[in-house]
Coordinates of C-alpha atoms in Angstrom, one line a residue:
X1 CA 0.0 0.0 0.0
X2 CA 1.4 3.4 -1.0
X3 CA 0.7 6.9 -0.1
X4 CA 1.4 10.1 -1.6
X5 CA 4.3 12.1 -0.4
X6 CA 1.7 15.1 -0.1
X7 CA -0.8 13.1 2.1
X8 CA 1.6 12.7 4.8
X9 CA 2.6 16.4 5.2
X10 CA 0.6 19.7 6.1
X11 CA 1.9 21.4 2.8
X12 CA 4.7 21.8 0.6
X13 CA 6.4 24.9 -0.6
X14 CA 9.2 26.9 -1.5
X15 CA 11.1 29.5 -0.3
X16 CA 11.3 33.2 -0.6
X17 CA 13.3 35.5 -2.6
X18 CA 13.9 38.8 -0.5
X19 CA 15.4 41.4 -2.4
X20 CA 19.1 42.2 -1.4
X21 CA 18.0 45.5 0.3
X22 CA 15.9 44.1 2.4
X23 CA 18.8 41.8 4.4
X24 CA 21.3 42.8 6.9
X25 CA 24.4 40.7 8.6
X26 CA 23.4 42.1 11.8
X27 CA 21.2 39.8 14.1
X28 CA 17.6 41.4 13.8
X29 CA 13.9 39.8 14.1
X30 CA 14.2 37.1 11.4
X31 CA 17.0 34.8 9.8
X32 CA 17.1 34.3 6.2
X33 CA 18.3 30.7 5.2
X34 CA 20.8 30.4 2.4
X35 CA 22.4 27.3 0.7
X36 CA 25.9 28.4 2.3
X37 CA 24.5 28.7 5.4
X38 CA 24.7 24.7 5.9
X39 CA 28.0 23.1 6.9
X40 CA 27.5 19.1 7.6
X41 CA 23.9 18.9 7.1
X42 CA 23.1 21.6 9.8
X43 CA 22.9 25.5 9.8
X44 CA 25.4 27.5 10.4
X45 CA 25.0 30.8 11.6
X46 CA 29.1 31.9 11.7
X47 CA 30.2 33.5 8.1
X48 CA 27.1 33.5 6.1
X49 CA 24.6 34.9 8.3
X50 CA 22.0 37.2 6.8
X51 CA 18.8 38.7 8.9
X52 CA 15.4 40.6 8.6
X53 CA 14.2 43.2 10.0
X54 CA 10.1 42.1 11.5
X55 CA 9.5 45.9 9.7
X56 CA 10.7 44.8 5.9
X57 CA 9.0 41.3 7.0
X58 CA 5.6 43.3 7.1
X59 CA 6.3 45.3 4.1
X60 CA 7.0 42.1 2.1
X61 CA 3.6 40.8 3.3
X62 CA 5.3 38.0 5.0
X63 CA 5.3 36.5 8.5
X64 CA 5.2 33.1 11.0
X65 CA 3.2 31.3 8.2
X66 CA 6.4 31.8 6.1
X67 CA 9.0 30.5 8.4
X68 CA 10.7 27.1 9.3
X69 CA 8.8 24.7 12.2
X70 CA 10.9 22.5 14.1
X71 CA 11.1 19.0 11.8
X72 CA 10.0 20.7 8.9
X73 CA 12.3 19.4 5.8
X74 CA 14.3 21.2 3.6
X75 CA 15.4 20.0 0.0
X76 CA 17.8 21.8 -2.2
X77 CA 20.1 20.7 -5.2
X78 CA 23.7 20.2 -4.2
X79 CA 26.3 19.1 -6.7
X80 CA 24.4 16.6 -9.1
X81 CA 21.1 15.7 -6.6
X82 CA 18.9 16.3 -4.4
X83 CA 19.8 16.6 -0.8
X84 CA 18.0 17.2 2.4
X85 CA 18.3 17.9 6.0
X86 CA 15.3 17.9 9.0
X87 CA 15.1 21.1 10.8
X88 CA 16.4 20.9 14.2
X89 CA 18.4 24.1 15.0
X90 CA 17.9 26.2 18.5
X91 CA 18.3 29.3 16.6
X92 CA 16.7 32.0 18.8
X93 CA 14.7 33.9 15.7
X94 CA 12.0 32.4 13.4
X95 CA 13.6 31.2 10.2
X96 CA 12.8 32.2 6.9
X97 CA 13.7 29.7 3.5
X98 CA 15.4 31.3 0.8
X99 CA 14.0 29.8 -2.9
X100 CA 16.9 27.7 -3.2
X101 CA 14.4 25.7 -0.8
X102 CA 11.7 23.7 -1.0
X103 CA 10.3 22.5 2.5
X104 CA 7.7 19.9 3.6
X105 CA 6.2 21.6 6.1
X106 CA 4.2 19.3 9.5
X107 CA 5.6 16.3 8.7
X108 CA 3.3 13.4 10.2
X109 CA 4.6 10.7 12.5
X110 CA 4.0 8.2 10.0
X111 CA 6.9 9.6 7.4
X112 CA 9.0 10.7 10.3
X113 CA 9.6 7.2 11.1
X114 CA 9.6 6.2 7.4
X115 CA 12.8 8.7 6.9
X116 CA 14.3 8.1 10.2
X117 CA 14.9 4.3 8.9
X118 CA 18.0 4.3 7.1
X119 CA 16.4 1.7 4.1
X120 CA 13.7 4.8 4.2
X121 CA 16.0 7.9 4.0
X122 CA 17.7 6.1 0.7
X123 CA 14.4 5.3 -0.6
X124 CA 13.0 9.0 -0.7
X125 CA 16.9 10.4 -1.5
X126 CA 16.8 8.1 -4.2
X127 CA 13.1 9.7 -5.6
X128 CA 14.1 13.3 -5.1
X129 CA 17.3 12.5 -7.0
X130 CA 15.4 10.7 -9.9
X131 CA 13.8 14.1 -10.2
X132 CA 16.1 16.3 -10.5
X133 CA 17.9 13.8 -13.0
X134 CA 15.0 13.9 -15.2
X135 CA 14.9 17.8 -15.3
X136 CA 11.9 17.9 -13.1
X137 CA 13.5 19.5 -9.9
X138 CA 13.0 22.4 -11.0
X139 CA 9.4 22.2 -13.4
X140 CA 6.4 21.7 -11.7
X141 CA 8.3 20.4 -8.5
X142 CA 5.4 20.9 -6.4
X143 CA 3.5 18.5 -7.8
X144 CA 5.9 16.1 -8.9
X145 CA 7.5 16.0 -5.3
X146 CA 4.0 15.7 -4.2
X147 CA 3.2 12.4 -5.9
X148 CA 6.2 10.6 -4.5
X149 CA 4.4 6.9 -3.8
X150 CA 5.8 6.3 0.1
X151 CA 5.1 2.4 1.4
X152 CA 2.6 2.1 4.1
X153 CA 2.8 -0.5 6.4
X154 CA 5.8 -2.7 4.1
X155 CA 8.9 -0.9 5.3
X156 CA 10.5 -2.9 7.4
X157 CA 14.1 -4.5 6.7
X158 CA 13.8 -7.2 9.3
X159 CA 10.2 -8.8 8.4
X160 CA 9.4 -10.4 4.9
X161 CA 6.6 -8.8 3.4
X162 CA 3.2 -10.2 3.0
X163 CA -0.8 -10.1 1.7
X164 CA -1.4 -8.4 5.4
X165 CA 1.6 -6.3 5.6
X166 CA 1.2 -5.0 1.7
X167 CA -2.7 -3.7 3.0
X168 CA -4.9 -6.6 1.7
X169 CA -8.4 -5.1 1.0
X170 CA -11.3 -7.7 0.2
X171 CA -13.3 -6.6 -2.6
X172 CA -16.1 -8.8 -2.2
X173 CA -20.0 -7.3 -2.0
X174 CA -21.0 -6.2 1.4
X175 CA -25.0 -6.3 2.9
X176 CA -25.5 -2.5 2.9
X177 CA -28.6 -2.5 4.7
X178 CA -26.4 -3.9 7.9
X179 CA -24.5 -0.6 7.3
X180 CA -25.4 1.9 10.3
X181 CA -23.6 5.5 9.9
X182 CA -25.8 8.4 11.5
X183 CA -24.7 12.0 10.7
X184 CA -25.8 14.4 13.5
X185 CA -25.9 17.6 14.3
X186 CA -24.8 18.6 17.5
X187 CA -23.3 21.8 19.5
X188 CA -20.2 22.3 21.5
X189 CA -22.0 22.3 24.8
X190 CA -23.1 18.6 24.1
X191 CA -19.6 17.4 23.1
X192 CA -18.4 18.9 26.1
X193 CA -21.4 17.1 28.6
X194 CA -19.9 13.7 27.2
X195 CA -16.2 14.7 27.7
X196 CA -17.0 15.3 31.6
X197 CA -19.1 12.4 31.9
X198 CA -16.0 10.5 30.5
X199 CA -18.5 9.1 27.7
X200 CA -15.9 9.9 24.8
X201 CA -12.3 8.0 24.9
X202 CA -9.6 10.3 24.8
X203 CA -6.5 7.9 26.2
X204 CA -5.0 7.7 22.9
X205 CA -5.8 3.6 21.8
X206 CA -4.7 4.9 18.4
X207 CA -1.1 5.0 19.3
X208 CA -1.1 9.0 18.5
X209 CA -0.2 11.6 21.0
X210 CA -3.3 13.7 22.2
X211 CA -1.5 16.6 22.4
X212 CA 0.0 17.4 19.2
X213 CA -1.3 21.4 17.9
X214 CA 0.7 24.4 19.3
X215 CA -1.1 27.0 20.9
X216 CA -1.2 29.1 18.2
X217 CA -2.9 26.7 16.0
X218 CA -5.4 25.3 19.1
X219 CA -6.1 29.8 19.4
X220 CA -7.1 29.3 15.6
X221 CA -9.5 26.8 15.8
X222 CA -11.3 28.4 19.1
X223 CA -11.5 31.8 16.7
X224 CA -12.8 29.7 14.0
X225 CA -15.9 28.7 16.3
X226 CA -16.0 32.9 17.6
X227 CA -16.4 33.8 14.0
X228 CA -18.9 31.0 13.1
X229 CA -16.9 29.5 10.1
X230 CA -17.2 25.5 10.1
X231 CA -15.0 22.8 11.5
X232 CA -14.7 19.5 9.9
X233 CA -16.6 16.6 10.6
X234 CA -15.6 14.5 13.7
X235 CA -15.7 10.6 13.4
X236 CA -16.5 8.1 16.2
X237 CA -16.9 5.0 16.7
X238 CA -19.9 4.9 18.9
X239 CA -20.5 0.6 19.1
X240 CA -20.5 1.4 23.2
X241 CA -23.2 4.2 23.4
X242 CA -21.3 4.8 26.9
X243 CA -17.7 5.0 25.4
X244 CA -17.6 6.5 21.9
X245 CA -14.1 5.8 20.3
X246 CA -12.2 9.4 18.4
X247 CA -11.5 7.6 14.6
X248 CA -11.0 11.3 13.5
X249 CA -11.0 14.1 15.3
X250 CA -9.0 14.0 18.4
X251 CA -6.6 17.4 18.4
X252 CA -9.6 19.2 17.8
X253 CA -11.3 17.2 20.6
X254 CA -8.4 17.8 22.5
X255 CA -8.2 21.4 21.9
X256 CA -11.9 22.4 23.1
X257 CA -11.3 20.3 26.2
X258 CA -8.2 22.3 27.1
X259 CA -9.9 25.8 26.4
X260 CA -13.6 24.8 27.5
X261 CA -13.4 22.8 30.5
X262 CA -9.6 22.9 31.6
X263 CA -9.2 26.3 30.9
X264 CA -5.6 25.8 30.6
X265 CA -5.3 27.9 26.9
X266 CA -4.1 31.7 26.5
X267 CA -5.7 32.9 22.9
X268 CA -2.6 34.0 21.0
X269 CA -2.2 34.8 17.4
X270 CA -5.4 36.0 16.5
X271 CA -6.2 37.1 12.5
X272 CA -9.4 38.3 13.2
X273 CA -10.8 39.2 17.1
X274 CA -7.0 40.5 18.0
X275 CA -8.6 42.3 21.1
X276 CA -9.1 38.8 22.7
X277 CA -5.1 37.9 23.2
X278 CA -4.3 36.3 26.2
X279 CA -7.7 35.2 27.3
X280 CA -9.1 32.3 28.9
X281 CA -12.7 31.2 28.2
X282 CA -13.9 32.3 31.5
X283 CA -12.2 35.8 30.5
X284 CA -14.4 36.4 27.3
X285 CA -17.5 38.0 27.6
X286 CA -20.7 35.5 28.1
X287 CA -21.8 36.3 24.3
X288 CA -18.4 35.1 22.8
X289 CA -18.6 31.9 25.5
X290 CA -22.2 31.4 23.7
X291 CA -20.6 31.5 20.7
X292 CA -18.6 28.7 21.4
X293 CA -21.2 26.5 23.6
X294 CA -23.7 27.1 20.8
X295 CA -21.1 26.3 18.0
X296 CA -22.7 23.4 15.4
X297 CA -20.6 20.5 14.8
X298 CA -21.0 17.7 12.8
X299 CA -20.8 14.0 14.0
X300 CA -20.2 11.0 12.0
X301 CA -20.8 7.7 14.2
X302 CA -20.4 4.5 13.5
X303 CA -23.1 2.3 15.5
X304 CA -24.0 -1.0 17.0
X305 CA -24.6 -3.9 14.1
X306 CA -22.1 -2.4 11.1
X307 CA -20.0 -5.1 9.9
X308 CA -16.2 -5.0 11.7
X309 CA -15.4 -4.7 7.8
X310 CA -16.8 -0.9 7.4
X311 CA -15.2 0.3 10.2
X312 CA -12.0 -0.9 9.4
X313 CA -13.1 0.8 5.9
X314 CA -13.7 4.0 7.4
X315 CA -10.6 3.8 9.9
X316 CA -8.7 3.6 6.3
X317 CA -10.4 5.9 4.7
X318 CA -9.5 8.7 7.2
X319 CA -6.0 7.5 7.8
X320 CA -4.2 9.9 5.7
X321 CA -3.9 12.2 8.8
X322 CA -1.7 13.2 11.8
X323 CA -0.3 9.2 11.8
X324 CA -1.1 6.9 9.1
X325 CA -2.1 3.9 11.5
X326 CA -1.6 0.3 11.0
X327 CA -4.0 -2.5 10.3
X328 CA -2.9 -3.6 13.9
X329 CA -3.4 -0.3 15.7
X330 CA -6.8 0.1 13.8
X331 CA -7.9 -3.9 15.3
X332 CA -6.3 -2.0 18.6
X333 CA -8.3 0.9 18.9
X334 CA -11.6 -0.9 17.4
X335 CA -11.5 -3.9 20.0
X336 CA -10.6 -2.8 23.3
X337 CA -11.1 -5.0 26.1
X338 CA -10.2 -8.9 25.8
X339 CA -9.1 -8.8 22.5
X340 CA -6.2 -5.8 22.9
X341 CA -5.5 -7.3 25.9
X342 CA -5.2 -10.5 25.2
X343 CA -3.1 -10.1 22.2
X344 CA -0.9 -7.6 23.9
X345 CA -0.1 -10.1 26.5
X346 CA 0.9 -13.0 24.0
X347 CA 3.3 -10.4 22.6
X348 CA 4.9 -9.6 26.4
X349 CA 5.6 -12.6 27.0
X350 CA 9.6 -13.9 27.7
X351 CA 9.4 -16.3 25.0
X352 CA 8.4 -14.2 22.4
X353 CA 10.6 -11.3 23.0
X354 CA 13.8 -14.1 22.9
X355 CA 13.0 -14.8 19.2
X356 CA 12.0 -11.9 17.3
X357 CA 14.8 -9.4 16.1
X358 CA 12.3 -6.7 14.1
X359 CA 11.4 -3.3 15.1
X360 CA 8.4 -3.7 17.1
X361 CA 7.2 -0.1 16.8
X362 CA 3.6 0.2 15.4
X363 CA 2.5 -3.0 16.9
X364 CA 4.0 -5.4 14.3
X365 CA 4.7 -7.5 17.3
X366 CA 1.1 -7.7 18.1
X367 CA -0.1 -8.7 14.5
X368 CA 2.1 -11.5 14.8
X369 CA 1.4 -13.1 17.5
X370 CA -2.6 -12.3 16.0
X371 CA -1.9 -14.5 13.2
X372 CA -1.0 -17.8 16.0
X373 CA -4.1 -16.3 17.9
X374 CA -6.3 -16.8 14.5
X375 CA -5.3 -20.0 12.9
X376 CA -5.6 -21.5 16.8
X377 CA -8.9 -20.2 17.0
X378 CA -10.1 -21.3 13.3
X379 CA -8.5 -24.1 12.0
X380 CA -6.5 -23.4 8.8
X381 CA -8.8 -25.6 6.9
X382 CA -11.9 -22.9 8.0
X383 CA -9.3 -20.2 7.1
X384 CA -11.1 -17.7 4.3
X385 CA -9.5 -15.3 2.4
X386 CA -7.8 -12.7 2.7
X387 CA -5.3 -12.8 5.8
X388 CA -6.2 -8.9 6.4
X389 CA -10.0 -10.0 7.2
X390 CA -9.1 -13.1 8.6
X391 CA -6.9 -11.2 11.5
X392 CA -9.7 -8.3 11.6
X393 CA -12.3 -11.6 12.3
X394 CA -10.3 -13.0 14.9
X395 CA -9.5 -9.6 16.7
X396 CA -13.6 -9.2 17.3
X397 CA -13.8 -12.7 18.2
X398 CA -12.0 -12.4 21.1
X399 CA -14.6 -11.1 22.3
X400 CA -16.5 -14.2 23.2
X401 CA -13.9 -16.7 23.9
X402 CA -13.6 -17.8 28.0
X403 CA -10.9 -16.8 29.4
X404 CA -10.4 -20.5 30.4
X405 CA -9.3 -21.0 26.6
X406 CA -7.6 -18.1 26.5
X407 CA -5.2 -19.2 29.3
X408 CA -4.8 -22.8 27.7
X409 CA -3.6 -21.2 24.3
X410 CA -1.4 -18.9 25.5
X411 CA 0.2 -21.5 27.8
X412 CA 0.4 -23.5 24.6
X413 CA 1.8 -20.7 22.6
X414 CA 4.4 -20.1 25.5
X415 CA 5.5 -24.2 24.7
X416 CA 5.5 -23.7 21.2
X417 CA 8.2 -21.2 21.1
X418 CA 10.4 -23.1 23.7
X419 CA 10.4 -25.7 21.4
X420 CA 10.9 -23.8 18.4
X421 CA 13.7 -22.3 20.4
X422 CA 15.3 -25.8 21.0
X423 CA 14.5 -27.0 17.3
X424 CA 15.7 -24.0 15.6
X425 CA 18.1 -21.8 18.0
X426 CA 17.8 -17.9 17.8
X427 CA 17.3 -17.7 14.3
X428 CA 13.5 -19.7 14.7
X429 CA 11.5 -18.5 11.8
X430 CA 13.5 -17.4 9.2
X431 CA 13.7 -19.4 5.9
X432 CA 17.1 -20.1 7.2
X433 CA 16.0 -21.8 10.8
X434 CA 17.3 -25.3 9.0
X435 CA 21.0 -24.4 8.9
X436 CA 22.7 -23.7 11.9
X437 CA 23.6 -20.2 11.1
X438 CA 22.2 -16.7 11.9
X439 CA 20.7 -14.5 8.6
X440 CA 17.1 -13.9 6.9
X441 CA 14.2 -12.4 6.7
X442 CA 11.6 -13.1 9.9
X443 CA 8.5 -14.4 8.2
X444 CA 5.2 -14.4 9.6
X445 CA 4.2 -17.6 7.3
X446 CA 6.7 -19.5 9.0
X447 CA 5.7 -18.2 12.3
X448 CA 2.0 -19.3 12.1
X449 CA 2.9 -22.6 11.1
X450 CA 5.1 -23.6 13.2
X451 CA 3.8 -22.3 16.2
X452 CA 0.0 -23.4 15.9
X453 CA 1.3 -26.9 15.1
X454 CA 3.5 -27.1 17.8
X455 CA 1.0 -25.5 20.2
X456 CA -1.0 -29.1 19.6
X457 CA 1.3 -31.5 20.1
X458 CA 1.6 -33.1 23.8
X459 CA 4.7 -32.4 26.0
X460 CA 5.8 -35.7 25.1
X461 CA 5.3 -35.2 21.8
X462 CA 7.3 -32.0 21.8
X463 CA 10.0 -33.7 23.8
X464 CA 10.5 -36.4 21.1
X465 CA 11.0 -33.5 18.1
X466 CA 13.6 -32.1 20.1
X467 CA 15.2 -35.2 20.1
X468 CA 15.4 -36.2 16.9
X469 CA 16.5 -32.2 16.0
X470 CA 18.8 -33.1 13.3
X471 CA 15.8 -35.1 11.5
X472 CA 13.9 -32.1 12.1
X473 CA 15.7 -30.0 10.2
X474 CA 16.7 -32.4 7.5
X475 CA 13.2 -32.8 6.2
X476 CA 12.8 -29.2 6.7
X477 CA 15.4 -28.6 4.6
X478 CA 13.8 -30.8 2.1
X479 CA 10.6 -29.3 1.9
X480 CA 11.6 -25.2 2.1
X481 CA 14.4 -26.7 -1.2
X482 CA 11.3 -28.0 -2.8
X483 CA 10.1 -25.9 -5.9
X484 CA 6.5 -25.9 -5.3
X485 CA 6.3 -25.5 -1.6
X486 CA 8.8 -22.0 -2.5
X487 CA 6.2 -21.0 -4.5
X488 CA 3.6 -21.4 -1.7
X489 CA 5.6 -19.4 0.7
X490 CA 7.0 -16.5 -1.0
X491 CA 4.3 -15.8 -3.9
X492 CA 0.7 -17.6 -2.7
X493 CA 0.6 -18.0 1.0
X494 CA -2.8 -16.4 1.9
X495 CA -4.9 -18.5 -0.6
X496 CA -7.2 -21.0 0.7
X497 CA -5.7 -23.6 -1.3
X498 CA -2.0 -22.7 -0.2
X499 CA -2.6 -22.4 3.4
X500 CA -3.9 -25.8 3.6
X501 CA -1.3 -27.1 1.4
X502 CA 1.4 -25.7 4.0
X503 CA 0.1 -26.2 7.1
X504 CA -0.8 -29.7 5.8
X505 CA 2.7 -30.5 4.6
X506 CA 4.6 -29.5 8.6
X507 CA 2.3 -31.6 9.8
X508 CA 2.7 -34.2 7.9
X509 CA 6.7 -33.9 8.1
X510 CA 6.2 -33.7 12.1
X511 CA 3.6 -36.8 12.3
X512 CA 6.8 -39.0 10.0
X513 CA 9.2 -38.0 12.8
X514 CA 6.7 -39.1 15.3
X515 CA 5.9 -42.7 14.2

């Protein structure tokens, strides 16, 4: 799954040319950011400085909006490419791009990550490169920067890729009429009522930080409800009537919360009711606190009865935001309760931790030990297509599994990777676990195997593998060397077909060391 370079960033633009008469090497209001200004990938203000006056900033119609945010990123041609750097300085003024520049401004969490991988840093050095190669650095760079495809969700160096992890959507026909999306109506005063009655959960399930705006932008948003202009739609999921759940929404949730109730915001940066800097809402009059108590927003709520599949739809859909979420933080937020907590403690466990070696960041931990969760719970002959629904299935029916079972499959799940531990070493679940030597990929196909089968076998049973190990890995050998069964694993694993086929032949090479 891939995502526009523009859909992961507040905006894109480039800098400014100030006319020469306008600058001055003496330290004044604003700093003006030239190409020989960075030394090593980081500014330097000894040599090259040049400054501006906040006077010739308002004559050139200029201000804040024009200037450098901490973690913005800034592009420019250097020798024969593209090059960039991530804005990090402590410089004490507000920094202004010169057109030598282009900067991607309120970079999202998602693509911070995505660049602060090194396999991630090549991959988007390699595309701004490619464009400046092909002349197009310079013509329309906007929008060609701008429709740089970034991977979602398939980044990761240490974990084969697969249906799940490439975003796996089922196109099959859905029953609409079991579809149940009300749009309301509602003012601020309501939203507010829920908030203190703790009927609308703001803990953050989505993995995102609550607290993400500046002051200046939360000011903006409270002068958008003074001046009656619209704010977009909010998105719950409200399956608990009690406890909706934020899918969209939440920094705006956040900020009328902080300003309403906890009275903890100072209006700054006003561009249109100036003479309210530096209030709190119990300092505005009791019209403009109307204002904002009577302010009309609109809800969008997901309720009780719509398939799990819409509202992983709709998490999708809306996920080109603050933090492009994961299918496993989406199954997070969506099933709290057993199921989070349940898979969360499969993924704590000692065992576990001993035998991955991937970034667990994002939850990719948790999806994992999902996929032994759902092929325990259905057998891989039930198993229907695609591996995507198949997880999102199994996450909601947690819900109504004893916690008597629970206990015995995780107990199970805690043998199964002691044995795979003693069968394999610390390289378990790699397409090299046969050889006695570290290297490869981690693969999730190997991992649901292995550990659902051996999760059924008897201690005794288990005890017997381990000692015929060498046999073990012999006819393991055998099968990952044979043509067909490749195929299976690297190109067709989530079929129906293909799962059966692969469970069916490690059970069958487990039940022949057995006899």
């Amino acid at each position: 799954m891939y995502s526009k370079l523009s859909e992961l960033t507040h905006r894109i633009f480039i800098g400014f040319d100030i006319p020469e008469k306008y600058l001055t090497e003496r330290k004044r209001d604003y700093y003006y950011l030239i190409s020989e200004s960075i030394v090593d990938n980081n500014i330097n203000l000894i040599g090259n400085a040049l400054y501006i006056s906040h006077n010739n900033i308002s004559k050139l119609g200029m201000g804040k909006d024009n200037c450098l945010e901490y973690g913005d990123y800034i592009i420019w041609r250097r020798e024969k490419k593209a090059d960039l750097i991530i804005y990090q300085s402590e410089i004490e003024v507000p920094v202004i791009p010169s057109s030598e520049f282009l900067v991607i401004s309120s970079v999202n969490t998602y693509l911070n990550e995505f660049v602060g991988r090194e396999a991630g840093k090549s991959f988007l050095f390699r595309e701004l490169s490619d464009l400046y190669k092909k002349n197009k650095y310079r013509n329309d760079i906007l929008k060609n920067i701008g429709n740089i495809q970034i991977p979602i969700d398939s980044f990761d160096e240490d974990v084969e890729e697969d249906d799940e992890s490439l975003g796996d959507f089922k196109k099959e026909p859905l029953d609409t009429s079991k579809i149940a999306i009300d749009r309301e109506v509602q003012n601020v005063n309501s939203l507010v009522t829920r908030i203190e009655h703790e009927e609308i959960d703001l803990s953050t399930k989505f993995q995102r930080k609550m607290n993400l705006w500046k002051e200046d932008v939360m000011s903006r948003l409270i002068e958008s409800m003074l001046i009656r202009f619209p704010l977009p739609a909010f998105y719950f999921d409200g399956t608990d009537e009690e406890n909706w759940l934020v899918v969209d929404g939440l920094q705006r949730l956040s900020t009328i919360k902080k300003f309403v109730i906890d009275k903890t915001i100072r209006l700054t940066d006003l561009e249109y009711r100036t003479e309210l800097e530096g209030k709190t809402f119990d300092e505005l009059s009791r019209s403009d606190q109307r204002r904002i108590e009577e302010h009309q927003l609109t809800f969008y709520i997901v309720r009780k009865g719509t398939p799990a599949r819409v509202k992983y739809s709709v998490f999708h859909r809306l996920n080109t935001g603050a933090l492009i979420l994961t299918n496993q933080e989406i199954r997070h937020a969506i099933n709290q309760g057993q199921p989070a907590d349940y898979v969360k403690e499969l993924a704590e466990l000692e065992e576990f931790k001993k035998i991955i070696n991937f970034n667990i960041e994002r939850m990719r931990d948790r999806e994992t030990v999902l996929r032994y969760a759902a092929f325990k719970l259905t057998p891989y002959k039930d198993y229907t297509p695609t591996i995507t629904d198949f997880l999102d299935n199994t996450m909601t029916s947690i819900y109504d599994v004893s916690k008597y079972t629970l206990d015995k499959y995780k107990s199970q799940f805690k043998k199964s990777l002691i044995t795979a531990r003693e069968l394999f070493g610390a390289h378990a679940f790699r397409k090299t676990m046969f050889q006695d030597k570290q290297g490869g990929k981690f693969s999730n196909v190997l991992f649901e195997m292995w550990t659902v089968i051996l999760s059924d076998l008897s201690d005794e049973e288990r005890k017997k593998l381990v000692d015929n190990r060498k046999n073990v890995l012999k006819k393991f050998e055998d099968l990952m060397n044979n043509e067909d069964f490749q195929i299976i694993i690297d190109k067709k694993a989530y079929t129906k077909s293909s799962v059966e086929i692969r469970f069916k032949a490690v059970e069958d090479l487990i039940k022949g060391i057995l006899r």
